[in-house]
Amino acid sequence: MNASESPITLETLNTEEMMERIPTLVYLSLVMIIGIPGNALVILIYFGSLWKLEGSHWTFIRTITIVDFLICIIIIPFEFYQQTHQLTFYAESACKSFKVISVHLSAMASLLLVMMSANRMYRIWWPLKVPLSSRQALVSVIILGIFVTAVSWPEGKLSGINLKQRKHNITGYDCGLEDRYKRTIYPFAYSVVLLVGFVLCVSSLITMYAIIWNKLRKKDYFRSTSSAHSQIEIPVESSVQTVVLEDESSVSNNKTVSQKIKGKFSGSSTKSLQRQRNTSQRNRESRKVTKIAFVISIAFILSYLPFITVKMVSSLSKGQYMSDSFIEAIIPILSRCFLLNNIINPFVYVCLDQTFLIQCKRVLLCRHRCNLY
């Protein structure tokens, strides 16, 4: 080594590692910048002005929003810190804790989406049965949280400080798989369990929405055919005109009968029209809720497909990828594409829920006016 060359230290090597992960750091920064204010706005609206929306669907929506917000303020900053400390991560307890929380929140978000979709399928397949109440949905969420806690617990046992040997006999410290479990079957078995779980979530969502689509298609066909055969109007005036006046002395009595007939027909037609309007409004609301759940599920599937693909390829190749700078830069991003699922929901609500859009405008305009004063 020349005297002019600076000595190679662990911090120098860590900086080199960090520079290679600039694309991943930019990606995580963008996700965090978009996700935190977006989910905070959703929480402000659904727990504020739209708190009056009741039902199991809105309980699931609010819970998913909380989970998404926690991922944006806990998991993504942890991922960012880990990417910048690939060789200088010394806090083992923090490593274990954040790894468990990461698995817990990711699994919770996935299974909540499955529960919400199953609830939509139940409401569409059996519309006359008693729907799941908000309280029952909340109890289901609590039970799910306990189950996910049990599933994510092994991650804390397997995670820890991973020693990395670098050039010049320098040892780095990374948050990953603990060294004592590297030569055991436990990490592989646990990864397979999580991977199979995510694949089952994706498969169940595809199956449920295929069933929902088929049921709605049949309902639309039945409604269109039945309405075509039942468009028989009863003219009120003709019914009144069938009253025959036999005698001049009975004119006043027949006028009274005529008014009663008119009142009866107009009252029944008004009630029928009101029932039709209420039914139409409920159908529109149900379709809007189903459309929102469907789009959120599609976003979940698309965001998790790269993650599942990377995990499968990694398992088959035992973690060995082609030695290419582009692949080395893109693999960390692809394996974290599932984070997009936690920031896209606010955009879905804005595009598909007119009530939510109106409340967003009110909140943002109110904040703008407050800043002006």
mmCIF file of C-alpha atoms in Angstrom:
data_model
loop_
_atom_site.group_PDB
_atom_site.id
_atom_site.type_symbol
_atom_site.label_atom_id
_atom_site.label_comp_id
_atom_site.label_asym_id
_atom_site.label_seq_id
_atom_site.Cartn_x
_atom_site.Cartn_y
_atom_site.Cartn_z
ATOM 1 C CA MET A 1 0.000 0.000 0.000
ATOM 2 C CA ASN A 2 1.354 3.426 -0.927
ATOM 3 C CA ALA A 3 1.644 6.102 1.686
ATOM 4 C CA SER A 4 -0.674 8.357 -0.331
ATOM 5 C CA GLU A 5 -3.488 5.788 -0.292
ATOM 6 C CA SER A 6 -5.990 6.030 2.543
ATOM 7 C CA PRO A 7 -6.301 2.923 4.718
ATOM 8 C CA ILE A 8 -9.224 0.640 3.995
ATOM 9 C CA THR A 9 -11.581 0.529 6.953
ATOM 10 C CA LEU A 10 -14.943 -1.040 7.648
ATOM 11 C CA GLU A 11 -16.625 2.323 7.135
ATOM 12 C CA THR A 12 -14.958 2.653 3.732
ATOM 13 C CA LEU A 13 -16.239 -0.738 2.634
ATOM 14 C CA ASN A 14 -19.694 0.078 3.977
ATOM 15 C CA THR A 15 -19.728 3.286 1.932
ATOM 16 C CA GLU A 16 -18.850 1.302 -1.173
ATOM 17 C CA GLU A 17 -21.711 -1.099 -0.469
ATOM 18 C CA MET A 18 -24.085 1.809 0.057
ATOM 19 C CA MET A 19 -23.092 3.456 -3.242
ATOM 20 C CA GLU A 20 -23.986 0.245 -5.061
ATOM 21 C CA ARG A 21 -27.456 0.398 -3.507
ATOM 22 C CA ILE A 22 -28.305 3.946 -4.556
ATOM 23 C CA PRO A 23 -31.202 2.787 -6.809
ATOM 24 C CA THR A 24 -32.735 0.884 -3.893
ATOM 25 C CA LEU A 25 -32.317 3.881 -1.589
ATOM 26 C CA VAL A 26 -34.011 6.155 -4.133
ATOM 27 C CA TYR A 27 -36.876 3.673 -4.488
ATOM 28 C CA LEU A 28 -37.362 3.402 -0.705
ATOM 29 C CA SER A 29 -37.250 7.190 -0.364
ATOM 30 C CA LEU A 30 -39.973 7.666 -2.978
ATOM 31 C CA VAL A 31 -42.169 4.994 -1.397
ATOM 32 C CA MET A 32 -41.762 6.603 2.015
ATOM 33 C CA ILE A 33 -42.407 10.139 0.736
ATOM 34 C CA ILE A 34 -45.609 9.056 -1.016
ATOM 35 C CA GLY A 35 -46.822 6.503 1.516
ATOM 36 C CA ILE A 36 -46.627 8.443 4.789
ATOM 37 C CA PRO A 37 -48.747 11.508 3.836
ATOM 38 C CA GLY A 38 -51.081 9.407 1.664
ATOM 39 C CA ASN A 39 -51.969 6.917 4.382
ATOM 40 C CA ALA A 40 -52.080 9.674 7.000
ATOM 41 C CA LEU A 41 -54.705 11.441 4.869
ATOM 42 C CA VAL A 42 -56.751 8.235 4.604
ATOM 43 C CA ILE A 43 -56.612 7.761 8.387
ATOM 44 C CA LEU A 44 -57.658 11.384 8.918
ATOM 45 C CA ILE A 45 -60.693 10.971 6.659
ATOM 46 C CA TYR A 46 -61.897 7.455 7.500
ATOM 47 C CA PHE A 47 -61.428 8.004 11.230
ATOM 48 C CA GLY A 48 -62.775 11.554 11.005
ATOM 49 C CA SER A 49 -65.437 12.857 8.643
ATOM 50 C CA LEU A 50 -66.264 9.389 7.246
ATOM 51 C CA TRP A 51 -66.357 7.619 10.613
ATOM 52 C CA LYS A 52 -70.137 7.315 10.093
ATOM 53 C CA LEU A 53 -69.498 4.633 7.455
ATOM 54 C CA GLU A 54 -70.310 1.420 9.279
ATOM 55 C CA GLY A 55 -70.067 -2.233 8.343
ATOM 56 C CA SER A 56 -67.476 -4.966 8.181
ATOM 57 C CA HIS A 57 -65.999 -3.682 4.908
ATOM 58 C CA TRP A 58 -65.130 -0.303 6.393
ATOM 59 C CA THR A 59 -63.667 -1.981 9.482
ATOM 60 C CA PHE A 60 -61.317 -3.933 7.223
ATOM 61 C CA ILE A 61 -60.507 -0.805 5.183
ATOM 62 C CA ARG A 62 -59.583 1.165 8.316
ATOM 63 C CA THR A 63 -57.443 -1.672 9.664
ATOM 64 C CA ILE A 64 -55.622 -2.064 6.336
ATOM 65 C CA THR A 65 -54.950 1.681 6.332
ATOM 66 C CA ILE A 66 -53.423 1.534 9.819
ATOM 67 C CA VAL A 67 -51.209 -1.404 8.803
ATOM 68 C CA ASP A 68 -50.097 0.414 5.639
ATOM 69 C CA PHE A 69 -49.257 3.519 7.651
ATOM 70 C CA LEU A 70 -47.225 1.495 10.183
ATOM 71 C CA ILE A 71 -45.279 -0.137 7.364
ATOM 72 C CA CYS A 72 -44.481 3.298 5.918
ATOM 73 C CA ILE A 73 -43.263 4.774 9.228
ATOM 74 C CA ILE A 74 -41.538 1.665 10.687
ATOM 75 C CA ILE A 75 -40.575 -0.924 8.096
ATOM 76 C CA ILE A 76 -39.489 1.316 5.220
ATOM 77 C CA PRO A 77 -37.215 3.498 7.420
ATOM 78 C CA PHE A 78 -35.726 0.291 8.834
ATOM 79 C CA GLU A 79 -35.107 -1.006 5.310
ATOM 80 C CA PHE A 80 -33.475 2.304 4.438
ATOM 81 C CA TYR A 81 -31.217 2.141 7.495
ATOM 82 C CA GLN A 82 -30.280 -1.454 6.755
ATOM 83 C CA GLN A 83 -29.360 -0.593 3.170
ATOM 84 C CA THR A 84 -27.032 2.152 4.399
ATOM 85 C CA HIS A 85 -25.468 -0.087 7.085
ATOM 86 C CA GLN A 86 -24.755 -3.287 5.205
ATOM 87 C CA LEU A 87 -21.512 -3.837 7.130
ATOM 88 C CA THR A 88 -22.023 -1.714 10.247
ATOM 89 C CA PHE A 89 -25.287 -2.991 11.747
ATOM 90 C CA TYR A 90 -24.394 -3.822 15.359
ATOM 91 C CA ALA A 91 -27.725 -3.735 17.269
ATOM 92 C CA GLU A 92 -28.895 -7.351 17.367
ATOM 93 C CA SER A 93 -32.015 -6.668 19.444
ATOM 94 C CA ALA A 94 -33.142 -3.967 17.012
ATOM 95 C CA CYS A 95 -32.476 -6.328 14.105
ATOM 96 C CA LYS A 96 -34.632 -9.088 15.617
ATOM 97 C CA SER A 97 -37.425 -6.708 16.582
ATOM 98 C CA PHE A 98 -37.700 -5.008 13.201
ATOM 99 C CA LYS A 99 -37.535 -8.312 11.333
ATOM 100 C CA VAL A 100 -40.453 -9.682 13.381
ATOM 101 C CA ILE A 101 -42.469 -6.490 12.927
ATOM 102 C CA SER A 102 -41.768 -6.550 9.184
ATOM 103 C CA VAL A 103 -43.063 -10.107 8.755
ATOM 104 C CA HIS A 104 -45.992 -9.435 11.087
ATOM 105 C CA LEU A 105 -47.221 -6.310 9.270
ATOM 106 C CA SER A 106 -46.663 -7.761 5.784
ATOM 107 C CA ALA A 107 -48.568 -10.946 6.634
ATOM 108 C CA MET A 108 -51.275 -8.918 8.385
ATOM 109 C CA ALA A 109 -51.803 -6.708 5.331
ATOM 110 C CA SER A 110 -52.040 -9.757 3.059
ATOM 111 C CA LEU A 111 -54.479 -11.722 5.213
ATOM 112 C CA LEU A 112 -56.645 -8.660 5.898
ATOM 113 C CA LEU A 113 -57.087 -8.275 2.167
ATOM 114 C CA VAL A 114 -58.097 -11.937 1.885
ATOM 115 C CA MET A 115 -60.618 -11.492 4.726
ATOM 116 C CA MET A 116 -62.099 -8.387 3.115
ATOM 117 C CA SER A 117 -62.418 -10.156 -0.239
ATOM 118 C CA ALA A 118 -64.007 -13.201 1.402
ATOM 119 C CA ASN A 119 -66.509 -10.868 3.065
ATOM 120 C CA ARG A 120 -67.378 -9.306 -0.304
ATOM 121 C CA MET A 121 -67.874 -12.748 -1.830
ATOM 122 C CA TYR A 122 -70.165 -13.712 1.071
ATOM 123 C CA ARG A 123 -72.269 -10.556 0.642
ATOM 124 C CA ILE A 124 -72.653 -11.077 -3.106
ATOM 125 C CA TRP A 125 -73.219 -14.826 -3.022
ATOM 126 C CA TRP A 126 -75.697 -14.724 -0.114
ATOM 127 C CA PRO A 127 -77.196 -11.204 -0.193
ATOM 128 C CA LEU A 128 -80.214 -12.129 1.975
ATOM 129 C CA LYS A 129 -78.190 -13.538 4.866
ATOM 130 C CA VAL A 130 -77.191 -11.452 7.865
ATOM 131 C CA PRO A 131 -73.948 -9.621 6.990
ATOM 132 C CA LEU A 132 -70.872 -9.566 9.171
ATOM 133 C CA SER A 133 -71.176 -6.712 11.661
ATOM 134 C CA SER A 134 -68.461 -4.175 12.477
ATOM 135 C CA ARG A 135 -67.982 -5.764 15.887
ATOM 136 C CA GLN A 136 -67.611 -9.250 14.403
ATOM 137 C CA ALA A 137 -65.133 -7.900 11.858
ATOM 138 C CA LEU A 138 -63.114 -6.268 14.653
ATOM 139 C CA VAL A 139 -63.034 -9.543 16.602
ATOM 140 C CA SER A 140 -61.864 -11.315 13.427
ATOM 141 C CA VAL A 141 -59.064 -8.758 13.031
ATOM 142 C CA ILE A 142 -57.938 -9.331 16.646
ATOM 143 C CA ILE A 143 -57.907 -13.113 16.176
ATOM 144 C CA LEU A 144 -55.973 -12.657 12.932
ATOM 145 C CA GLY A 145 -53.435 -10.469 14.739
ATOM 146 C CA ILE A 146 -52.845 -13.190 17.347
ATOM 147 C CA PHE A 147 -52.405 -15.804 14.618
ATOM 148 C CA VAL A 148 -49.968 -13.634 12.650
ATOM 149 C CA THR A 149 -47.973 -12.972 15.834
ATOM 150 C CA ALA A 150 -47.493 -16.726 16.254
ATOM 151 C CA VAL A 151 -46.474 -17.072 12.588
ATOM 152 C CA SER A 152 -43.957 -14.217 12.694
ATOM 153 C CA TRP A 153 -42.315 -15.280 15.975
ATOM 154 C CA PRO A 154 -39.789 -17.673 14.307
ATOM 155 C CA GLU A 155 -38.397 -14.726 12.326
ATOM 156 C CA GLY A 156 -37.096 -13.271 15.583
ATOM 157 C CA LYS A 157 -35.346 -16.517 16.458
ATOM 158 C CA LEU A 158 -33.705 -16.898 13.058
ATOM 159 C CA SER A 159 -32.687 -13.256 12.579
ATOM 160 C CA GLY A 160 -29.592 -11.685 14.040
ATOM 161 C CA ILE A 161 -26.197 -10.258 13.223
ATOM 162 C CA ASN A 162 -24.631 -11.898 10.198
ATOM 163 C CA LEU A 163 -20.837 -11.691 9.970
ATOM 164 C CA LYS A 164 -19.478 -10.882 6.505
ATOM 165 C CA GLN A 165 -15.846 -11.384 5.621
ATOM 166 C CA ARG A 166 -14.485 -8.717 3.298
ATOM 167 C CA LYS A 167 -11.105 -7.981 1.736
ATOM 168 C CA HIS A 168 -8.073 -7.195 3.876
ATOM 169 C CA ASN A 169 -9.471 -9.530 6.537
ATOM 170 C CA ILE A 170 -12.162 -7.039 7.562
ATOM 171 C CA THR A 171 -15.346 -8.371 9.163
ATOM 172 C CA GLY A 172 -18.686 -6.640 8.543
ATOM 173 C CA TYR A 173 -21.869 -6.851 10.583
ATOM 174 C CA ASP A 174 -25.208 -7.143 8.789
ATOM 175 C CA CYS A 175 -28.800 -7.680 9.946
ATOM 176 C CA GLY A 176 -29.909 -10.949 8.425
ATOM 177 C CA LEU A 177 -29.834 -14.641 9.161
ATOM 178 C CA GLU A 178 -28.008 -15.437 12.369
ATOM 179 C CA ASP A 179 -24.775 -17.362 11.782
ATOM 180 C CA ARG A 180 -25.682 -20.363 13.937
ATOM 181 C CA TYR A 181 -28.720 -21.148 11.751
ATOM 182 C CA LYS A 182 -26.929 -20.926 8.394
ATOM 183 C CA ARG A 183 -26.224 -24.643 8.125
ATOM 184 C CA THR A 184 -29.634 -25.777 9.411
ATOM 185 C CA ILE A 185 -32.873 -26.489 7.593
ATOM 186 C CA TYR A 186 -34.927 -24.065 9.695
ATOM 187 C CA PRO A 187 -34.380 -20.894 7.585
ATOM 188 C CA PHE A 188 -35.258 -22.713 4.361
ATOM 189 C CA ALA A 189 -38.335 -24.347 5.896
ATOM 190 C CA TYR A 190 -39.587 -21.054 7.311
ATOM 191 C CA SER A 191 -39.012 -19.253 4.002
ATOM 192 C CA VAL A 192 -40.983 -21.962 2.209
ATOM 193 C CA VAL A 193 -43.858 -21.572 4.692
ATOM 194 C CA LEU A 194 -44.006 -17.801 4.166
ATOM 195 C CA LEU A 195 -43.683 -18.155 0.401
ATOM 196 C CA VAL A 196 -46.454 -20.757 0.235
ATOM 197 C CA GLY A 197 -48.608 -18.490 2.395
ATOM 198 C CA PHE A 198 -48.195 -15.543 0.032
ATOM 199 C CA VAL A 199 -48.847 -17.759 -2.996
ATOM 200 C CA LEU A 200 -52.031 -19.054 -1.346
ATOM 201 C CA CYS A 201 -53.134 -15.472 -0.660
ATOM 202 C CA VAL A 202 -52.665 -14.536 -4.302
ATOM 203 C CA SER A 203 -54.401 -17.710 -5.512
ATOM 204 C CA SER A 204 -57.351 -17.249 -3.147
ATOM 205 C CA LEU A 205 -57.831 -13.639 -4.257
ATOM 206 C CA ILE A 206 -57.855 -14.661 -7.916
ATOM 207 C CA THR A 207 -60.341 -17.452 -7.187
ATOM 208 C CA MET A 208 -62.682 -15.316 -5.081
ATOM 209 C CA TYR A 209 -62.882 -12.476 -7.582
ATOM 210 C CA ALA A 210 -63.453 -14.922 -10.419
ATOM 211 C CA ILE A 211 -66.444 -16.224 -8.447
ATOM 212 C CA ILE A 212 -67.633 -12.668 -7.698
ATOM 213 C CA TRP A 213 -67.349 -11.650 -11.354
ATOM 214 C CA ASN A 214 -69.289 -14.722 -12.481
ATOM 215 C CA LYS A 215 -72.039 -14.078 -9.907
ATOM 216 C CA LEU A 216 -72.374 -10.396 -10.862
ATOM 217 C CA ARG A 217 -72.482 -11.296 -14.548
ATOM 218 C CA LYS A 218 -75.356 -13.713 -13.919
ATOM 219 C CA LYS A 219 -77.188 -11.111 -11.808
ATOM 220 C CA ASP A 220 -76.890 -8.492 -14.549
ATOM 221 C CA TYR A 221 -78.192 -10.946 -17.136
ATOM 222 C CA PHE A 222 -81.134 -11.945 -14.941
ATOM 223 C CA ARG A 223 -81.950 -8.309 -14.137
ATOM 224 C CA SER A 224 -81.866 -7.274 -17.794
ATOM 225 C CA THR A 225 -84.086 -10.175 -18.938
ATOM 226 C CA SER A 226 -86.580 -9.781 -16.086
ATOM 227 C CA SER A 227 -86.894 -6.025 -16.567
ATOM 228 C CA ALA A 228 -87.557 -6.547 -20.272
ATOM 229 C CA HIS A 229 -90.549 -8.811 -19.471
ATOM 230 C CA SER A 230 -91.926 -6.799 -16.558
ATOM 231 C CA GLN A 231 -92.152 -3.292 -18.020
ATOM 232 C CA ILE A 232 -95.949 -3.099 -17.775
ATOM 233 C CA GLU A 233 -97.208 0.320 -16.823
ATOM 234 C CA ILE A 234 -100.587 0.748 -15.183
ATOM 235 C CA PRO A 235 -102.012 4.065 -16.343
ATOM 236 C CA VAL A 236 -103.773 5.682 -13.458
ATOM 237 C CA GLU A 237 -106.028 7.823 -15.612
ATOM 238 C CA SER A 238 -107.372 4.832 -17.540
ATOM 239 C CA SER A 239 -108.234 3.094 -14.307
ATOM 240 C CA VAL A 240 -110.118 6.132 -13.203
ATOM 241 C CA GLN A 241 -111.903 6.492 -16.511
ATOM 242 C CA THR A 242 -113.381 2.991 -16.253
ATOM 243 C CA VAL A 243 -115.720 4.225 -13.574
ATOM 244 C CA VAL A 244 -119.091 4.530 -15.335
ATOM 245 C CA LEU A 245 -121.453 7.267 -14.230
ATOM 246 C CA GLU A 246 -124.953 5.834 -14.433
ATOM 247 C CA ASP A 247 -126.908 8.668 -12.983
ATOM 248 C CA GLU A 248 -126.586 12.413 -12.618
ATOM 249 C CA SER A 249 -127.242 12.118 -8.927
ATOM 250 C CA SER A 250 -124.195 9.883 -8.473
ATOM 251 C CA VAL A 251 -121.669 12.376 -9.889
ATOM 252 C CA SER A 252 -120.444 13.574 -6.517
ATOM 253 C CA ASN A 253 -120.056 10.013 -5.216
ATOM 254 C CA ASN A 254 -118.061 8.956 -8.265
ATOM 255 C CA LYS A 255 -115.782 11.983 -7.921
ATOM 256 C CA THR A 256 -114.999 10.832 -4.415
ATOM 257 C CA VAL A 257 -114.274 7.295 -5.656
ATOM 258 C CA SER A 258 -112.114 8.731 -8.413
ATOM 259 C CA GLN A 259 -110.045 10.733 -5.927
ATOM 260 C CA LYS A 260 -109.596 7.657 -3.704
ATOM 261 C CA ILE A 261 -108.461 5.551 -6.643
ATOM 262 C CA LYS A 262 -106.013 8.256 -7.697
ATOM 263 C CA GLY A 263 -104.659 8.578 -4.167
ATOM 264 C CA LYS A 264 -104.287 4.832 -3.840
ATOM 265 C CA PHE A 265 -102.445 4.437 -7.127
ATOM 266 C CA SER A 266 -100.247 7.491 -6.599
ATOM 267 C CA GLY A 267 -99.356 6.392 -3.060
ATOM 268 C CA SER A 268 -98.468 2.866 -4.106
ATOM 269 C CA SER A 269 -96.484 4.108 -7.104
ATOM 270 C CA THR A 270 -94.575 6.554 -4.872
ATOM 271 C CA LYS A 271 -93.691 3.788 -2.416
ATOM 272 C CA SER A 272 -92.659 1.489 -5.266
ATOM 273 C CA LEU A 273 -90.516 4.229 -6.783
ATOM 274 C CA GLN A 274 -88.902 4.908 -3.403
ATOM 275 C CA ARG A 275 -88.145 1.197 -2.951
ATOM 276 C CA GLN A 276 -86.602 1.082 -6.409
ATOM 277 C CA ARG A 277 -84.447 4.105 -5.619
ATOM 278 C CA ASN A 278 -83.292 2.609 -2.321
ATOM 279 C CA THR A 279 -82.502 -0.707 -3.987
ATOM 280 C CA SER A 280 -80.643 1.051 -6.800
ATOM 281 C CA GLN A 281 -78.634 3.097 -4.289
ATOM 282 C CA ARG A 282 -77.725 -0.026 -2.298
ATOM 283 C CA ASN A 283 -76.675 -1.790 -5.493
ATOM 284 C CA ARG A 284 -74.494 1.149 -6.526
ATOM 285 C CA GLU A 285 -72.882 1.271 -3.079
ATOM 286 C CA SER A 286 -72.285 -2.489 -3.108
ATOM 287 C CA ARG A 287 -70.725 -2.339 -6.559
ATOM 288 C CA LYS A 288 -68.508 0.575 -5.535
ATOM 289 C CA VAL A 289 -67.283 -1.322 -2.470
ATOM 290 C CA THR A 290 -66.682 -4.453 -4.556
ATOM 291 C CA LYS A 291 -64.803 -2.453 -7.199
ATOM 292 C CA ILE A 292 -62.565 -0.867 -4.545
ATOM 293 C CA ALA A 293 -61.811 -4.253 -2.982
ATOM 294 C CA PHE A 294 -61.122 -5.729 -6.436
ATOM 295 C CA VAL A 295 -58.675 -2.982 -7.475
ATOM 296 C CA ILE A 296 -56.854 -3.185 -4.127
ATOM 297 C CA SER A 297 -56.544 -6.954 -4.592
ATOM 298 C CA ILE A 298 -55.197 -6.553 -8.130
ATOM 299 C CA ALA A 299 -52.625 -4.055 -6.825
ATOM 300 C CA PHE A 300 -51.640 -6.557 -4.125
ATOM 301 C CA ILE A 301 -51.180 -9.367 -6.652
ATOM 302 C CA LEU A 302 -49.125 -7.246 -9.056
ATOM 303 C CA SER A 303 -46.903 -5.858 -6.296
ATOM 304 C CA TYR A 304 -46.196 -9.271 -4.786
ATOM 305 C CA LEU A 305 -45.483 -11.129 -8.023
ATOM 306 C CA PRO A 306 -41.895 -9.763 -8.357
ATOM 307 C CA PHE A 307 -41.229 -10.581 -4.688
ATOM 308 C CA ILE A 308 -42.514 -14.153 -5.099
ATOM 309 C CA THR A 309 -40.544 -14.576 -8.332
ATOM 310 C CA VAL A 310 -37.295 -13.402 -6.736
ATOM 311 C CA LYS A 311 -37.838 -15.700 -3.764
ATOM 312 C CA MET A 312 -38.491 -18.697 -6.001
ATOM 313 C CA VAL A 313 -35.448 -17.993 -8.177
ATOM 314 C CA SER A 314 -33.343 -17.463 -5.073
ATOM 315 C CA SER A 315 -34.477 -20.792 -3.639
ATOM 316 C CA LEU A 316 -33.747 -22.659 -6.862
ATOM 317 C CA SER A 317 -30.368 -21.000 -7.418
ATOM 318 C CA LYS A 318 -29.487 -21.004 -3.683
ATOM 319 C CA GLY A 319 -29.057 -17.238 -3.720
ATOM 320 C CA GLN A 320 -26.546 -17.178 -6.588
ATOM 321 C CA TYR A 321 -27.408 -14.694 -9.365
ATOM 322 C CA MET A 322 -25.610 -13.741 -12.544
ATOM 323 C CA SER A 323 -22.639 -11.475 -11.914
ATOM 324 C CA ASP A 324 -24.084 -8.413 -13.582
ATOM 325 C CA SER A 325 -24.218 -4.874 -12.205
ATOM 326 C CA PHE A 326 -27.749 -4.260 -13.517
ATOM 327 C CA ILE A 327 -29.104 -7.454 -11.953
ATOM 328 C CA GLU A 328 -27.353 -6.718 -8.678
ATOM 329 C CA ALA A 329 -28.983 -3.274 -8.662
ATOM 330 C CA ILE A 330 -32.478 -4.409 -9.672
ATOM 331 C CA ILE A 331 -32.840 -7.508 -7.463
ATOM 332 C CA PRO A 332 -33.141 -5.518 -4.168
ATOM 333 C CA ILE A 333 -35.828 -3.341 -5.755
ATOM 334 C CA LEU A 334 -37.793 -6.287 -7.152
ATOM 335 C CA SER A 335 -37.698 -8.050 -3.790
ATOM 336 C CA ARG A 336 -39.243 -4.926 -2.222
ATOM 337 C CA CYS A 337 -41.884 -4.213 -4.862
ATOM 338 C CA PHE A 338 -44.521 -5.458 -2.408
ATOM 339 C CA LEU A 339 -44.110 -2.132 -0.577
ATOM 340 C CA LEU A 340 -46.019 -0.507 -3.450
ATOM 341 C CA ASN A 341 -49.083 -2.314 -2.143
ATOM 342 C CA ASN A 342 -48.875 -0.192 1.019
ATOM 343 C CA ILE A 343 -48.932 3.186 -0.764
ATOM 344 C CA ILE A 344 -51.365 2.676 -3.626
ATOM 345 C CA ASN A 345 -54.640 2.465 -1.672
ATOM 346 C CA PRO A 346 -55.094 6.258 -1.247
ATOM 347 C CA PHE A 347 -54.986 6.639 -5.040
ATOM 348 C CA VAL A 348 -57.584 3.865 -5.388
ATOM 349 C CA TYR A 349 -59.946 5.596 -2.968
ATOM 350 C CA VAL A 350 -59.534 8.941 -4.742
ATOM 351 C CA CYS A 351 -60.307 7.424 -8.146
ATOM 352 C CA LEU A 352 -63.196 5.133 -7.161
ATOM 353 C CA ASP A 353 -64.855 6.768 -4.155
ATOM 354 C CA GLN A 354 -66.445 10.136 -4.894
ATOM 355 C CA THR A 355 -67.255 10.716 -1.224
ATOM 356 C CA PHE A 356 -63.631 10.170 -0.247
ATOM 357 C CA LEU A 357 -62.483 12.550 -2.999
ATOM 358 C CA ILE A 358 -64.813 15.278 -1.731
ATOM 359 C CA GLN A 359 -63.514 14.854 1.823
ATOM 360 C CA CYS A 360 -59.922 14.975 0.542
ATOM 361 C CA LYS A 361 -60.591 18.296 -1.158
ATOM 362 C CA ARG A 362 -62.174 19.675 2.005
ATOM 363 C CA VAL A 363 -59.244 18.608 4.189
ATOM 364 C CA LEU A 364 -56.619 19.945 1.781
ATOM 365 C CA LEU A 365 -58.464 23.220 1.168
ATOM 366 C CA CYS A 366 -58.969 23.715 4.892
ATOM 367 C CA ARG A 367 -55.275 23.142 5.506
ATOM 368 C CA HIS A 368 -54.379 25.566 2.701
ATOM 369 C CA ARG A 369 -56.631 28.261 4.161
ATOM 370 C CA CYS A 370 -55.194 27.694 7.651
ATOM 371 C CA ASN A 371 -51.670 28.181 6.240
ATOM 372 C CA LEU A 372 -52.754 31.418 4.579
ATOM 373 C CA TYR A 373 -53.882 32.818 7.923
#
